[in-house]
Short mmCIF file of C-alpha atoms in Angstrom, two decimals:
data_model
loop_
_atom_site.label_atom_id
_atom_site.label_comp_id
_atom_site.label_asym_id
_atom_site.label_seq_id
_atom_site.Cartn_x
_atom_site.Cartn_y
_atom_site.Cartn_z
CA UNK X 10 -87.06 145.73 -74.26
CA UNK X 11 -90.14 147.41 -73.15
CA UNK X 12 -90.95 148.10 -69.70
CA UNK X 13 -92.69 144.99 -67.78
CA UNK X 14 -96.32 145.85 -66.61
CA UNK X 15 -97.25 145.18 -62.71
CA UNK X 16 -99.64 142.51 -64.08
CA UNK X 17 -96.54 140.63 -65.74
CA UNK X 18 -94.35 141.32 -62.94
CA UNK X 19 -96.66 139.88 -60.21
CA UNK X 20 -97.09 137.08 -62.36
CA UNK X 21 -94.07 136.34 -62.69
CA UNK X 22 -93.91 136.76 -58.95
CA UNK X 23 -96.27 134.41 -57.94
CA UNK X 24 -94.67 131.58 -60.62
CA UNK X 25 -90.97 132.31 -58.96
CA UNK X 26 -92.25 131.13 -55.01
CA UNK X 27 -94.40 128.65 -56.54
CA UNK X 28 -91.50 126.88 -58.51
CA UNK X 29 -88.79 127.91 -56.04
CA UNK X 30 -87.10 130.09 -58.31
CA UNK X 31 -86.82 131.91 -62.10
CA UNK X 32 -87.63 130.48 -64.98
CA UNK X 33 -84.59 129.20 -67.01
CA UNK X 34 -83.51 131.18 -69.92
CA UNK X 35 -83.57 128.44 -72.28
CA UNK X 36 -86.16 125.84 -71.66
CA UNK X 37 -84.54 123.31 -73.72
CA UNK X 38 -80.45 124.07 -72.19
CA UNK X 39 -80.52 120.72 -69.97
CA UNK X 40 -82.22 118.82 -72.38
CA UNK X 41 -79.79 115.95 -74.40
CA UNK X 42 -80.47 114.30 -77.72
CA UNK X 43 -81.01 110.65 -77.47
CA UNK X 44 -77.85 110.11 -80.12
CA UNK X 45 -75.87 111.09 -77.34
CA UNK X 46 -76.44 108.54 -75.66
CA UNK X 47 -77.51 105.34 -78.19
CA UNK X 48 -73.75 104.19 -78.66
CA UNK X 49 -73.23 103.69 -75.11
CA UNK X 50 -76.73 102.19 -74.92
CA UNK X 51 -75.88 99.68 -77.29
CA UNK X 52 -72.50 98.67 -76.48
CA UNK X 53 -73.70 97.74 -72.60
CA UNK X 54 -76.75 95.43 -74.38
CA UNK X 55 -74.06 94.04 -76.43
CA UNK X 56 -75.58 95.03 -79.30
CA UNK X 57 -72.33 96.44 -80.84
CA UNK X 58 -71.23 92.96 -80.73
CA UNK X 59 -72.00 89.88 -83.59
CA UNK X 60 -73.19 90.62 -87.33
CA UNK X 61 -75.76 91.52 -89.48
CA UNK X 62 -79.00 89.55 -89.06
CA UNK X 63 -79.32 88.83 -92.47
CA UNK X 64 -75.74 88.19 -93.30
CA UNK X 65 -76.10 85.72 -89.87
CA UNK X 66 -79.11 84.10 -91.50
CA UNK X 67 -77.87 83.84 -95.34
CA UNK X 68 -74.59 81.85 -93.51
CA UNK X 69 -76.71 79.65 -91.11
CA UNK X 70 -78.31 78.48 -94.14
CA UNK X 71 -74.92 77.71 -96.11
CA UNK X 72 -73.42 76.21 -93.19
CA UNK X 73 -76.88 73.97 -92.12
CA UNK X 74 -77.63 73.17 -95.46
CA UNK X 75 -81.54 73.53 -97.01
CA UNK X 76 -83.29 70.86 -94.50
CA UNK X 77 -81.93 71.59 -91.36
CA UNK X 78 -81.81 75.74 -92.14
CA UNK X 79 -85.84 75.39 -92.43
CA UNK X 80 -86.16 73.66 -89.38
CA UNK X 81 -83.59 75.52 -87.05
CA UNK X 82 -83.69 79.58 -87.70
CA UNK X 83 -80.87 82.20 -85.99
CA UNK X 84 -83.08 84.15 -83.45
CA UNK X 85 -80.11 85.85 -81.57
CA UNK X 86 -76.38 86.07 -80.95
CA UNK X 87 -75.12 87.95 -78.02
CA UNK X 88 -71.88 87.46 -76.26
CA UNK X 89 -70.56 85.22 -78.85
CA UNK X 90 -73.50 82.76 -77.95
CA UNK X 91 -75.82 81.81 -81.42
CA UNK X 92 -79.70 80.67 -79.69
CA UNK X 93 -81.16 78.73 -82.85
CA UNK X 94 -84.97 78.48 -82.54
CA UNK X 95 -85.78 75.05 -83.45
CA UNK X 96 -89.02 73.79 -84.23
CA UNK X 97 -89.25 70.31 -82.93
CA UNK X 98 -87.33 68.24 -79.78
CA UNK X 99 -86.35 65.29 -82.17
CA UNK X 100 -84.44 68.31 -84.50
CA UNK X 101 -83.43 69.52 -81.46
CA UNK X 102 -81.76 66.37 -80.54
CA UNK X 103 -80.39 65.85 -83.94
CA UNK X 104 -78.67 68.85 -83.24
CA UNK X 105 -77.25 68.18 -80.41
CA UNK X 106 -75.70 65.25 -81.51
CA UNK X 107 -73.56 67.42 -84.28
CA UNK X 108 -73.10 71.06 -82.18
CA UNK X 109 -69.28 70.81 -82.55
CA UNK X 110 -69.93 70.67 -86.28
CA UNK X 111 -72.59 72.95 -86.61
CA UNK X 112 -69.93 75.39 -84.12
CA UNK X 113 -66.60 74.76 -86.26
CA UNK X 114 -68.51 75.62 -89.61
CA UNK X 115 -70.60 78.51 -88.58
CA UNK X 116 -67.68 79.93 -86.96
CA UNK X 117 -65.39 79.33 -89.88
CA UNK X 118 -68.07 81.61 -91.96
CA UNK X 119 -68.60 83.96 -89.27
CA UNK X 120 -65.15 84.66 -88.69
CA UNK X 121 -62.74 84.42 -85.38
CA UNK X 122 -64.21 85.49 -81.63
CA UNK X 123 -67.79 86.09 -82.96
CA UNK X 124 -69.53 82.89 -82.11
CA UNK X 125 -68.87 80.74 -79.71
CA UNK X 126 -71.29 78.43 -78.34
CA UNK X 127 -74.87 77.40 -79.99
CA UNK X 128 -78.19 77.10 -77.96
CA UNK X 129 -81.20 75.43 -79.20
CA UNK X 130 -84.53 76.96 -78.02
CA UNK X 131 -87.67 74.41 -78.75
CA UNK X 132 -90.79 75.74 -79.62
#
């Protein structure tokens, strides 16, 4: 390596007190990829948790059958809990009055611990 010039050498001075100390010898030795870190991420939203969306949806629609499946859509399912966005109160209410159905079938298709209760969200 050549010799370093007084120029360089003050400069690199002058950086040393004004960052309170050397440079590191590989700028990018503390950094971490973000794949580290995405599983772990996930699994504390609870994302790891359920099925596919469109497997979800495809099933909501066998179990619900045509008319209620275009009224009353899958939005989420976290923590075993199914929210069904539902598009009017009196569906909504219609609903209601047949959860334990709706629950038994949808969990019969979705298979054993993934859902557990079902939400209705109006609007």
């Amino acid at each position: 390596m050549a010799k370093e010039s007084r120029l360089e050498a003050m400069r690199r001075a002058i950086l040393r007190d004004w960052r309170g100390g050397d440079d590191p010898a590989h700028p990018d030795e503390c950094l971490h990829l973000p794949k580290e870190f995405v599983a772990s991420i996930l699994r504390q939203a609870g994302a790891t948790e359920g099925i596919d969306e469109e497997r979800l949806r495809a099933m909501w629609k066998e179990v619900a059958g045509d008319f209620v499946s275009r009224h009353a859509t899958p939005v989420s399912l976290k923590a075993g809990c199914l929210t069904l966005h539902v598009l009017q109160p009196a569906i909504r209410f219609q609903l209601e009055q047949t959860r334990t159905v709706l629950l038994k079938n949808i969990q019969e298709a979705a298979g054993p611990g993934v859902v557990k209760s079902i939400r209705f969200a109006v609007g």
